[in-house]
Coordinates of C-alpha atoms in Angstrom, one line a residue:
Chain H
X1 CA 0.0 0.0 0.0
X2 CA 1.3 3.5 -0.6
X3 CA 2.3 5.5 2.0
X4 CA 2.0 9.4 2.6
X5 CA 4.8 11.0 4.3
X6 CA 1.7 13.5 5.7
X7 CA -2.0 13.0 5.8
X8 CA -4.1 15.8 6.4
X9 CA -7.5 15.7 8.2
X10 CA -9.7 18.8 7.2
X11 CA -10.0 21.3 4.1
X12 CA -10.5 24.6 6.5
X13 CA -7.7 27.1 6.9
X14 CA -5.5 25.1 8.7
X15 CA -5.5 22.1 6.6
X16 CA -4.6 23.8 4.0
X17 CA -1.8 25.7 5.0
X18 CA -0.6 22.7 6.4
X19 CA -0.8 21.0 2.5
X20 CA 0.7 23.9 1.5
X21 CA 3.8 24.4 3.7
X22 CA 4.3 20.1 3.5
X23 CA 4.1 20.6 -0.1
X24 CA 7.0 23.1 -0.4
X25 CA 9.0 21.4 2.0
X26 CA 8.8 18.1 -0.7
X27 CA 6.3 15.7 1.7
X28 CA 3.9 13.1 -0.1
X29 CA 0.7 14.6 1.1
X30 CA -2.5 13.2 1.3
X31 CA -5.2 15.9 1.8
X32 CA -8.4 14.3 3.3
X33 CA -11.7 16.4 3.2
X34 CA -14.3 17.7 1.7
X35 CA -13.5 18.6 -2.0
X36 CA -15.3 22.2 -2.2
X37 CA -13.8 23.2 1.2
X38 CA -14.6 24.3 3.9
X39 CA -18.2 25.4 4.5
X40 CA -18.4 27.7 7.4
X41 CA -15.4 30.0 5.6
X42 CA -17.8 29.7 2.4
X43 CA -20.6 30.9 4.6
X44 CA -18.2 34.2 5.7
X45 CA -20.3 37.3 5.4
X46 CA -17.2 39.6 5.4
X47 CA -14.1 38.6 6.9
X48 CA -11.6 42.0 8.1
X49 CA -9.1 40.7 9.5
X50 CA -7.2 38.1 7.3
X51 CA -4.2 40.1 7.2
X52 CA -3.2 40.9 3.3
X53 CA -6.6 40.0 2.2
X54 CA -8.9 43.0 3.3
X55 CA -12.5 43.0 3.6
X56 CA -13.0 39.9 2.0
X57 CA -16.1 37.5 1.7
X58 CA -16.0 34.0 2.7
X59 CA -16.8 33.3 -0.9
X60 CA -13.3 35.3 -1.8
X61 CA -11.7 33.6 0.6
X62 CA -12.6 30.2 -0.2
X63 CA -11.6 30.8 -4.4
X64 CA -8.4 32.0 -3.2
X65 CA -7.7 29.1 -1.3
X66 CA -8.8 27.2 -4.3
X67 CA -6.6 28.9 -6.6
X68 CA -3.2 28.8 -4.1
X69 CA -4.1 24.6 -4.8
X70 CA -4.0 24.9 -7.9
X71 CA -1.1 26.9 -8.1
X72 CA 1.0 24.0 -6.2
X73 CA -1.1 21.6 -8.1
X74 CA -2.6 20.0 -4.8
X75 CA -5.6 18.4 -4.7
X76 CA -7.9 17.0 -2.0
X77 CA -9.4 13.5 -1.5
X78 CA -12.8 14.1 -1.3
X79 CA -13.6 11.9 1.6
X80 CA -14.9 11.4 5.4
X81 CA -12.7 10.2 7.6
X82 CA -14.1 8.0 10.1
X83 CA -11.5 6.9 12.4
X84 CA -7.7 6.9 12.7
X85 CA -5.9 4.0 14.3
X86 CA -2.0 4.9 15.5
X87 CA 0.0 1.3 14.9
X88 CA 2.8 2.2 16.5
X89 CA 5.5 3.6 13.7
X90 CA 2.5 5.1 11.5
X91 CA -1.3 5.6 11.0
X92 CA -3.7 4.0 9.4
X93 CA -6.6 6.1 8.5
X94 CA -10.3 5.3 7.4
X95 CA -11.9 7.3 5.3
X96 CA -15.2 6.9 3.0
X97 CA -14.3 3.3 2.9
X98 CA -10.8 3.2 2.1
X99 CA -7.5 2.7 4.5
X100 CA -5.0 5.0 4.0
X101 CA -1.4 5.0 5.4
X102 CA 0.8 8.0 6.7
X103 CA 3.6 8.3 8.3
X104 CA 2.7 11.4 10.4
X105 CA -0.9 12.6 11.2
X106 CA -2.5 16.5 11.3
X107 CA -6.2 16.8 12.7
X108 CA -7.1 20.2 11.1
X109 CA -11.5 19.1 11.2
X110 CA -12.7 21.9 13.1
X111 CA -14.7 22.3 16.0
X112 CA -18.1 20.3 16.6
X113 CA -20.6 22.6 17.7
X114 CA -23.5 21.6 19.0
X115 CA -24.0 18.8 21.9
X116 CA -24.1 14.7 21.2
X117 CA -27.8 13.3 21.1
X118 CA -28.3 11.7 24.2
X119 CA -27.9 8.0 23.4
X120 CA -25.3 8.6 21.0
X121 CA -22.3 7.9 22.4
X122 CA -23.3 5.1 24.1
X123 CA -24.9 3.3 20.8
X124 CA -22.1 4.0 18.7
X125 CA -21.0 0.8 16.7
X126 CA -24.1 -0.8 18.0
X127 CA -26.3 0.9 15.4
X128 CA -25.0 4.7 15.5
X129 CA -22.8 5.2 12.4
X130 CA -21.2 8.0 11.1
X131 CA -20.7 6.6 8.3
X132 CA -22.5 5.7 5.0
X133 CA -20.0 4.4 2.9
X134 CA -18.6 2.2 5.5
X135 CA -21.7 0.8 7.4
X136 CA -24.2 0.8 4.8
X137 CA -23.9 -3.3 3.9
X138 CA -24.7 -4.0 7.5
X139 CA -28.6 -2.4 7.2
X140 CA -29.2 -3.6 3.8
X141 CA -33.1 -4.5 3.8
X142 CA -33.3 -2.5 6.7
X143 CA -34.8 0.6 8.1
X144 CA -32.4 3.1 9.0
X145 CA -32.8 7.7 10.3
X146 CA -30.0 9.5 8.8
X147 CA -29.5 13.1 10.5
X148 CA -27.9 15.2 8.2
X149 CA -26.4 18.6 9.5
X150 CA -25.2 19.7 6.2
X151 CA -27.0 20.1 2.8
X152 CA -23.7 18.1 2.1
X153 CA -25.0 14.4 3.8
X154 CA -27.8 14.0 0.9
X155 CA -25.4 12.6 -1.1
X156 CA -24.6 9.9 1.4
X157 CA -28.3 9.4 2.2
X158 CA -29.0 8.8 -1.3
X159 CA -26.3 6.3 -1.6
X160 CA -27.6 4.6 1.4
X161 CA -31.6 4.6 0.5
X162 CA -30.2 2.3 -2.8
X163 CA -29.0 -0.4 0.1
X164 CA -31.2 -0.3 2.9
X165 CA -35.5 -0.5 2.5
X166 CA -36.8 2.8 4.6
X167 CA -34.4 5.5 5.0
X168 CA -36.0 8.4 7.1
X169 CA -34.1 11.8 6.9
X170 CA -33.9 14.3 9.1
X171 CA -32.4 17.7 8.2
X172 CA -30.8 19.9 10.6
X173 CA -30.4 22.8 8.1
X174 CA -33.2 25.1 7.0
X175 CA -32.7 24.3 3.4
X176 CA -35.1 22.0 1.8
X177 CA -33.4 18.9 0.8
X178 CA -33.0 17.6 -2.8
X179 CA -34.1 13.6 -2.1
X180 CA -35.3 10.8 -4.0
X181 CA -38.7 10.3 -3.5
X182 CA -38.2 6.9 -1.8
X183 CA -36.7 8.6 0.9
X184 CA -39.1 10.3 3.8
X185 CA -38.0 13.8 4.9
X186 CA -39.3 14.2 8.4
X187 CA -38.6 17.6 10.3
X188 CA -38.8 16.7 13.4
X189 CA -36.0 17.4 16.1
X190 CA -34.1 14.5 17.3
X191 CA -33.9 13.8 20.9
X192 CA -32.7 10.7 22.0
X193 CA -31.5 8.0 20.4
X194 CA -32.8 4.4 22.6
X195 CA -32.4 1.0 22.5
X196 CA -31.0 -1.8 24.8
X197 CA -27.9 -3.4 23.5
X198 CA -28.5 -2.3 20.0
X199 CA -30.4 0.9 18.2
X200 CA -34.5 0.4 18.3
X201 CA -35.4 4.0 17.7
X202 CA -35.2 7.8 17.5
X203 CA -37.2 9.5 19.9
X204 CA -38.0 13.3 18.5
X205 CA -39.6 16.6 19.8
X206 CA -43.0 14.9 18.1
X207 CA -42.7 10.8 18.6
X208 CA -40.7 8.2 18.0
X209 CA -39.5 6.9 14.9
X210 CA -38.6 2.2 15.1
X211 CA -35.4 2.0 13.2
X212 CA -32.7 -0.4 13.3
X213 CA -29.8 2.2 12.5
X214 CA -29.4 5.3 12.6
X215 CA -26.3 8.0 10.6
X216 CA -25.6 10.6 12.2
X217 CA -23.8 13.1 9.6
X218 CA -22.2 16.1 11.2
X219 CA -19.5 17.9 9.1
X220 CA -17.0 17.4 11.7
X221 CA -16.8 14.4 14.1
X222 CA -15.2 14.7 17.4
X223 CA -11.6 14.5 18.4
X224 CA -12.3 11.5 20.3
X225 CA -13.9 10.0 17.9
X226 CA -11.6 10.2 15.2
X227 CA -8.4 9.0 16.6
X228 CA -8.7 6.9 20.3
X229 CA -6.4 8.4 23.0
X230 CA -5.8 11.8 21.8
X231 CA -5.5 13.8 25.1
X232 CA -8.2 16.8 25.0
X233 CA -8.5 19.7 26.9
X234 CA -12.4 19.7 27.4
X235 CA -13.9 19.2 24.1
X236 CA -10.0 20.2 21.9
X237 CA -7.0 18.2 21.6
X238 CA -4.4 19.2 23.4
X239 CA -1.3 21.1 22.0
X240 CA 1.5 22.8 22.7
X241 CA 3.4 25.7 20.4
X242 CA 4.9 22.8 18.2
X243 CA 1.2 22.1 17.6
X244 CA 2.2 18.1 18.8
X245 CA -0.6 16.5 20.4
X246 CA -0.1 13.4 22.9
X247 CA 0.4 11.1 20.2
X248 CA 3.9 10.8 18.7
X249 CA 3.5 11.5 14.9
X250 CA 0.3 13.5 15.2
X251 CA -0.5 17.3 15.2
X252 CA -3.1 19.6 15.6
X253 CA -4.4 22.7 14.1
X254 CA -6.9 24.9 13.7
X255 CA -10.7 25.5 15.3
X256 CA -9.5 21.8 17.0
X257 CA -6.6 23.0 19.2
X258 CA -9.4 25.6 20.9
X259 CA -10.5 29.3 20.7
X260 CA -10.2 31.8 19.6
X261 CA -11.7 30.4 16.7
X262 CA -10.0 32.6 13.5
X263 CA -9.1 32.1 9.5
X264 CA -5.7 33.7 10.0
X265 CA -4.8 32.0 13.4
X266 CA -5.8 28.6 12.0
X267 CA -3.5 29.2 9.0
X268 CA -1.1 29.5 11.0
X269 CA -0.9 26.8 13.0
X270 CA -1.2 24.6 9.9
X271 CA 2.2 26.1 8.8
X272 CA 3.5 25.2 12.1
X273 CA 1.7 21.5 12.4
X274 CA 3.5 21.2 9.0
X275 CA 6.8 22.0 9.8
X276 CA 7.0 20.1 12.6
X277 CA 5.8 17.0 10.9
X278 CA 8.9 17.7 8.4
X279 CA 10.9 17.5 11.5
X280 CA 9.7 14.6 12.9
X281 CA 10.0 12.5 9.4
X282 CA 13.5 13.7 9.1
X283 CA 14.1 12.8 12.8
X284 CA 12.7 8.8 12.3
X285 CA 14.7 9.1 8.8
X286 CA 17.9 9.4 10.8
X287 CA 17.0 6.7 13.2
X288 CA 16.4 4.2 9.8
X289 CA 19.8 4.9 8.6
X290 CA 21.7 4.9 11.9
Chain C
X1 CA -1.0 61.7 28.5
X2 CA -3.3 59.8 26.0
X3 CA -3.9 56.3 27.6
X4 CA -3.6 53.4 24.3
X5 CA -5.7 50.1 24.7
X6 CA -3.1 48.1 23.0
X7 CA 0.1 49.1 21.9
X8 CA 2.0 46.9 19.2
X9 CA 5.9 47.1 19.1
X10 CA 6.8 46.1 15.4
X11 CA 4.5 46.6 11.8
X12 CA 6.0 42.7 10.3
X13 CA 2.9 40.3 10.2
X14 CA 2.5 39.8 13.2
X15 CA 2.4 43.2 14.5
X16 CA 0.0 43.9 12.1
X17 CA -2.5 41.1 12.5
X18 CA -2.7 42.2 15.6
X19 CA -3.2 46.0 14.6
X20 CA -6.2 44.8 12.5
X21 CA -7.5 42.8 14.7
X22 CA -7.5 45.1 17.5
X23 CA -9.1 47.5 15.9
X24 CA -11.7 45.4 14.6
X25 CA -12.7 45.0 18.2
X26 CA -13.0 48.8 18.6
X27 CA -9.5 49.1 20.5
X28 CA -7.8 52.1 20.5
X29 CA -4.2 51.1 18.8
X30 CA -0.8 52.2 19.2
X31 CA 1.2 50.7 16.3
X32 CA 4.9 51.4 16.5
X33 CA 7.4 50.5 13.8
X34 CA 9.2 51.6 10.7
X35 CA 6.4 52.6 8.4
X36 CA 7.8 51.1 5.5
X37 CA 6.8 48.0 7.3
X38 CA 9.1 44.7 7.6
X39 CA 12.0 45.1 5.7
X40 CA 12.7 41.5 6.0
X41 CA 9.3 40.4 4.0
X42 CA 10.0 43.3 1.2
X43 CA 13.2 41.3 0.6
X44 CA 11.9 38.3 0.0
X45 CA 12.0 36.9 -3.4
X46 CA 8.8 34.4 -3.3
X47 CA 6.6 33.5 -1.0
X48 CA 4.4 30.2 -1.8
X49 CA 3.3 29.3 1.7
X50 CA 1.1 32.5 3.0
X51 CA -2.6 31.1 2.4
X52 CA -4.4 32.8 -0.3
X53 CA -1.8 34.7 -1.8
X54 CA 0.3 32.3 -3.7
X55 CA 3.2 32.9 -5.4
X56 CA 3.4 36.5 -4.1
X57 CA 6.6 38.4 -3.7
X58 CA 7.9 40.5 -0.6
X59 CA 7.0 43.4 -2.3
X60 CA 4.0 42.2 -3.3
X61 CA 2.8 41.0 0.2
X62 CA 3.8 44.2 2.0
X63 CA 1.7 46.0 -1.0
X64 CA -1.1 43.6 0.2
X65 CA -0.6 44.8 4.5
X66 CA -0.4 48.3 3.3
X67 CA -3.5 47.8 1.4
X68 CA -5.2 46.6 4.3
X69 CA -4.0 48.9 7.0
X70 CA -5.5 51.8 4.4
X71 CA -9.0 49.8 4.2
X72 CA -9.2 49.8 7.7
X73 CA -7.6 53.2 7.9
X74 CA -5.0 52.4 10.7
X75 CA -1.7 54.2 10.9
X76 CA 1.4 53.6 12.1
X77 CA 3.7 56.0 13.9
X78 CA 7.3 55.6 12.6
X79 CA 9.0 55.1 15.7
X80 CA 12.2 52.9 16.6
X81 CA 11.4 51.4 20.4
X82 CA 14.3 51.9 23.2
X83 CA 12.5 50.5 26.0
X84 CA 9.4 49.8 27.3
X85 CA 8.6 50.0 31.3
X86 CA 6.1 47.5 32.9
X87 CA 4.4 50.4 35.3
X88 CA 2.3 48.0 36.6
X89 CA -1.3 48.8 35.8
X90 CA -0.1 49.9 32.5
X91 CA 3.1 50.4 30.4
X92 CA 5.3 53.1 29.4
X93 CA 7.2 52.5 25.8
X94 CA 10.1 55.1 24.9
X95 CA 10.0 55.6 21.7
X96 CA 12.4 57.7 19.4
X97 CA 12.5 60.4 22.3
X98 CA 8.7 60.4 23.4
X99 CA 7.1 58.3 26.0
X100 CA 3.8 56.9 25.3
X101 CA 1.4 54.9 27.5
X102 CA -0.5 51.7 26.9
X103 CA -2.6 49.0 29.2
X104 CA -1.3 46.1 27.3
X105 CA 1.9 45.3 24.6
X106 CA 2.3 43.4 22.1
X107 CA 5.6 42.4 21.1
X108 CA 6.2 41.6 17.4
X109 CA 10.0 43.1 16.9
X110 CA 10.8 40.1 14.9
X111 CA 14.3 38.2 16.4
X112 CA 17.4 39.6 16.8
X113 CA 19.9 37.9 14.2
X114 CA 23.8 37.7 14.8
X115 CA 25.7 38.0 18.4
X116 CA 25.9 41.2 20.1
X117 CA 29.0 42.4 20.4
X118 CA 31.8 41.5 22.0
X119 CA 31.4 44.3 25.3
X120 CA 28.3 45.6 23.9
X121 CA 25.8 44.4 27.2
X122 CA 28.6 45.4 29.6
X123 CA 28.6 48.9 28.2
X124 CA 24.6 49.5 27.8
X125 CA 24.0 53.1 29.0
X126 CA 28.0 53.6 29.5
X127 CA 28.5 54.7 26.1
X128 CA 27.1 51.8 24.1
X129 CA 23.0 53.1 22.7
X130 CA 20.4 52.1 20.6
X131 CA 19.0 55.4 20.3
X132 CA 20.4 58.3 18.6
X133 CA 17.4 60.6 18.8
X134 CA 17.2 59.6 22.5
X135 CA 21.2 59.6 23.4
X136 CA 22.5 62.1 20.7
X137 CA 22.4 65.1 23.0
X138 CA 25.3 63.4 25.4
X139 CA 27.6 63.0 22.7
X140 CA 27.4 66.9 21.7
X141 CA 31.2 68.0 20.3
X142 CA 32.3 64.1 20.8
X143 CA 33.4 61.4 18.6
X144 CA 31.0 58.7 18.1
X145 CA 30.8 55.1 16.3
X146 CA 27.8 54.0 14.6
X147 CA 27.3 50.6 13.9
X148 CA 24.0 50.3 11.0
X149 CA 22.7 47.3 9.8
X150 CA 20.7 48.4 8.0
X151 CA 20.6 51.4 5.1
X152 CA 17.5 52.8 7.2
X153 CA 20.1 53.4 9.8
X154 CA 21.8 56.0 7.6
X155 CA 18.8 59.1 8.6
X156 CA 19.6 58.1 12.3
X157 CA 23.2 58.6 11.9
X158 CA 23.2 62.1 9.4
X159 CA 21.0 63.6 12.6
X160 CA 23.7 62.4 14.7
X161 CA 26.4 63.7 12.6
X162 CA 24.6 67.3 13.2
X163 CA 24.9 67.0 16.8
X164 CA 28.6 65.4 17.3
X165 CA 32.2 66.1 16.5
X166 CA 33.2 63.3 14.3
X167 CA 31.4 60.3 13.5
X168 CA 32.5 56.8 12.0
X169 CA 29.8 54.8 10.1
X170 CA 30.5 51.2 9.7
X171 CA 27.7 49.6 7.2
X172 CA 27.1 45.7 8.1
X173 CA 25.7 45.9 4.6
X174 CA 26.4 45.7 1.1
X175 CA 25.0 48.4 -0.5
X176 CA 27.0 51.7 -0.8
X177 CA 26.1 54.3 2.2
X178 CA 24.3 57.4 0.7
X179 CA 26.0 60.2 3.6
X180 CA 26.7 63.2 4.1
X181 CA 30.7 63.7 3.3
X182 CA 31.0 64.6 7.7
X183 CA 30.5 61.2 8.1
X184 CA 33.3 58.5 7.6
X185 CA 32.4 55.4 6.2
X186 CA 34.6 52.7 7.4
X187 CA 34.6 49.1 5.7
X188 CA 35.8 47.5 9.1
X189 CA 34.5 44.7 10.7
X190 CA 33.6 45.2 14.6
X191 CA 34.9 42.9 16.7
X192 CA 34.7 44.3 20.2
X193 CA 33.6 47.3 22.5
X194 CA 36.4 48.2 24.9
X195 CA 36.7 50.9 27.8
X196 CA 37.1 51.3 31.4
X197 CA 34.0 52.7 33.0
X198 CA 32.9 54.1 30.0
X199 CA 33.2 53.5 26.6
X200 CA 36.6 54.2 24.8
X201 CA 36.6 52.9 21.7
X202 CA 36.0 49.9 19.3
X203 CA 38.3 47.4 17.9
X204 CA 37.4 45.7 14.5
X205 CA 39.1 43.5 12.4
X206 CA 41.8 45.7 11.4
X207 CA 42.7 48.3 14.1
X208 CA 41.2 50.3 17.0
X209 CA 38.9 53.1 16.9
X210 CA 39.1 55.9 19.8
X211 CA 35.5 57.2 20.3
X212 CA 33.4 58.1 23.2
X213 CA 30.2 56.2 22.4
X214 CA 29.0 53.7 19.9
X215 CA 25.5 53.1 18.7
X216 CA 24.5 49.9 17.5
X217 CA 21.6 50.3 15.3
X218 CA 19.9 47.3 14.5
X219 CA 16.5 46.8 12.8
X220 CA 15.7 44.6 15.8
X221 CA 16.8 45.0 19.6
X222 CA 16.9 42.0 21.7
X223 CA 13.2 41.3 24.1
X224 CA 15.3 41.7 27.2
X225 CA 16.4 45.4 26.1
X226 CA 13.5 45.9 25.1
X227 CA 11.7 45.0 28.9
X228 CA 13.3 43.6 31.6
X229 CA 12.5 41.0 33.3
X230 CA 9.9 39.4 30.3
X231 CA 11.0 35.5 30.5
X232 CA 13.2 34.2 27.9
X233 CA 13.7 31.0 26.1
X234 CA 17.3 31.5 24.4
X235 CA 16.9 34.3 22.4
X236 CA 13.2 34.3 22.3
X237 CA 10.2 35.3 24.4
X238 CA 8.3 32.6 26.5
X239 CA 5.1 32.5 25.8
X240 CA 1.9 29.9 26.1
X241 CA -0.6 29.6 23.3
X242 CA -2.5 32.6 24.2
X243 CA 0.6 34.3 23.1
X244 CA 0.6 35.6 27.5
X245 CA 4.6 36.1 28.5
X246 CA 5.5 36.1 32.0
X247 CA 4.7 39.6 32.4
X248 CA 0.7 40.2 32.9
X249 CA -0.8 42.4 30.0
X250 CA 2.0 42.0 27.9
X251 CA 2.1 39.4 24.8
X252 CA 4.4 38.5 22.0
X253 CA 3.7 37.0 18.6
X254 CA 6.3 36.1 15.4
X255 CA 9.0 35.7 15.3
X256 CA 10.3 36.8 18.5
X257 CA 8.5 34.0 20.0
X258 CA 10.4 31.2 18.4
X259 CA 11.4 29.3 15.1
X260 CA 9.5 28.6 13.2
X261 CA 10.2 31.7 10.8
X262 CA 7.0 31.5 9.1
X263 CA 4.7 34.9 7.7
X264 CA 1.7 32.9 7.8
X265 CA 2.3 31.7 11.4
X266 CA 3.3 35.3 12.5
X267 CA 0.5 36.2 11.5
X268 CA -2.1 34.1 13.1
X269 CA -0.3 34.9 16.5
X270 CA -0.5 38.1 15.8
X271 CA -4.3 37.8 16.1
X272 CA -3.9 35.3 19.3
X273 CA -2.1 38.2 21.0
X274 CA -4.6 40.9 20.4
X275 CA -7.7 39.0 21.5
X276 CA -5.5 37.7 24.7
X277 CA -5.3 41.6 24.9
X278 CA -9.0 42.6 24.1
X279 CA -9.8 39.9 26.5
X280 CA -6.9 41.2 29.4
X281 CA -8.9 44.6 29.1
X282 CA -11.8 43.2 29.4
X283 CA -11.3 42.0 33.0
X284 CA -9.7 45.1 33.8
X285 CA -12.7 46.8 33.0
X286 CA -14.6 44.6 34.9
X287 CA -12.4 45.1 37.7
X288 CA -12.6 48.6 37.8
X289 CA -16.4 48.4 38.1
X290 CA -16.7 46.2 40.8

């Protein structure tokens, strides 16, 4: 399997800087995330203080971005990652189905806003998913809620209403969703997810709703989540200037590491997660020879 | 005496994140620095890591701050820093012979590069300055050394040459001096600062030169000149990743903090260090109140 010298975990600000900085230092990067970039830059009224780019929109910001890719002639691995496994000397790294490897590790995904659905933690792998691509075979004939968060999870719902026999969907956006017609859009606001050792339902502000899985599709998923033992400091990962996290081999950077929560400062730290990766590959390089 | 919010020591990027930033949040700003901005990013020949901007030049980038800083109509007073004094509930920062007065500093003088001299800490105040519009006046009818390193240095010195008997200019760069024909330019390399109690002369690397004071004008003076007492780390300033040194209202960001070297990352601690500040004030306020 091919191995990155750097995988990157998130298209925002700091992922990219990060891809950026790896990129002119000579690093085989893998850039994980979603393709069009990140949404709550693109979502930017008017951004003042992105220092050399005045007054601009998140729209502005976002093409910029694009075209500083395609200047270096990097481009992004439209996927989700679901989890990330450290095994010991490098990473292995699940995304949209796929397993990845990397030598080194940056989380750049962002903050997760909003709280957990009660039940959700505790049902997760025992009918919570947050995944499509990777779960989907195990609820074929089944009936399955999907809550979507972004206008972005259709696309997943769609390719999971082709497996399973009843897909309810439940958007969390105000936008009115673009489904098959086989698929039931219910706008109801989920509550609690309940069960006893596996998913039976979603209980809502109206009722309940019997289902045998259910997807919960957030843009970002939290740190925890993502990669097991990560040490957090309440709901970030941990970090200090080098932007090195707990884990040997991994950074942070970014809306992740904590407030405050800004374009420019999350740029930055993506330059320095970078960096310090490149330090940390030359460092094991040296131990190899030696 | 006007009473500044914030001021900012420095106008590279990470003095002027913070400006813009700062005054975003309706702070009244103090930015000190050469108004030219950083001659270190007008040098550079290409930049491909500063997100959004790629493939920009020095000049291009600094275009790009000055731009800005016009959009958001901030100024910045031309002003080389001696000292600044932690007065406790707020600061006083001598600048080019006035004293101005701020709750908070940010420090964003970029790092020192190259040794002091050889006798150059032992002499501070005895004859060895920093500041000829602050020290010229003691060196009236004398012989004095000036040490530039930089061609900006050459206005300092002609307004010393006015005021003293003889002075010595010895460029630490290559281009050719443009000075008055008072002033001798000497092609010598300085080695060492000798002298008694006071300052008697410097020694380079081919022969001794009798004078009475010596001022070593650099485009950056070390933290520790700059305010006692701040915490080091080597040759940089401590700080945590709210950009907080050990003194209380005072924060540093770029360079002076520590490698790595990075635009981008100065930057995004530019803007760390003014909300730490917005945020310092804020509790002040609250303080105050109670």
């Amino acid at each position: 399997m091919e191995r990155y010298d750097i995988a990157i975990i998130g298209t925002g600000p700091a992922g990219l800087s990060a891809a950026i900085t790896a990129t002119v230092r000579n690093k085989k990067v893998l850039l994980l995330g979603p393709a069009n970039l990140s949404e709550k830059v693109q979502k930017a009224h008017l951004i003042q203080n992105y220092l050399g780019l005045p007054e601009i929109s998140g729209e502005g910001l976002v093409k910029a971005y694009q075209r500083h890719l395609e200047a270096m002639n990097i481009s992004v691995t439209d996927a989700r990652v679901n989890a990330i496994y450290s095994m010991g000397s490098y990473f292995g790294i699940q995304a949209s189905g796929e397993i990845y490897e990397a030598d080194t590790v940056i989380l750049a995904t962002g903050v997760v806003t909003g709280k957990m659905l009660e039940g959700e933690k505790e049902f997760l792998g025992r009918g919570v998913s947050y995944c499509a691509t990777c779960d989907a075979m195990l609820y074929r004939g089944k009936k399955v809620a999907v809550i979507g968060y972004s206008k972005r999870e259709e696309a997943e719902a769609e390719f999971l209403a082709e497996v399973v026999d009843k897909l309810y969907y439940f958007p969390m956006y105000k936008n009115e969703p673009q489904l098959s017609e086989n698929i039931e859009i219910v706008r109801e606001v989920p509550k609690k997810i309940f069960g006893t050792d596996l998913v039976e339902g979603l209980q809502t502000n109206k009722g309940e709703w019997i289902v045998d899985g259910i997807f919960v599709l957030r843009e970002s998923i939290s740190p925890e989540q993502l990669l097991g033992g990560v040490e957090l400091d309440g709901v970030h990962v941990k970090v200090n200037l080098k932007m090195e996290t707990s884990i040997s081999g991994c950074y942070a950077c970014g809306d992740i590491t904590g407030m405050p929560y800004q374009y420019i400062k999350a740029a930055g730290q993506g330059n320095v997660a970078a960096l310090s990766a490149v330090e940390y590959l030359a460092k094991n390089k040296e131990k190899k020879v030696e």
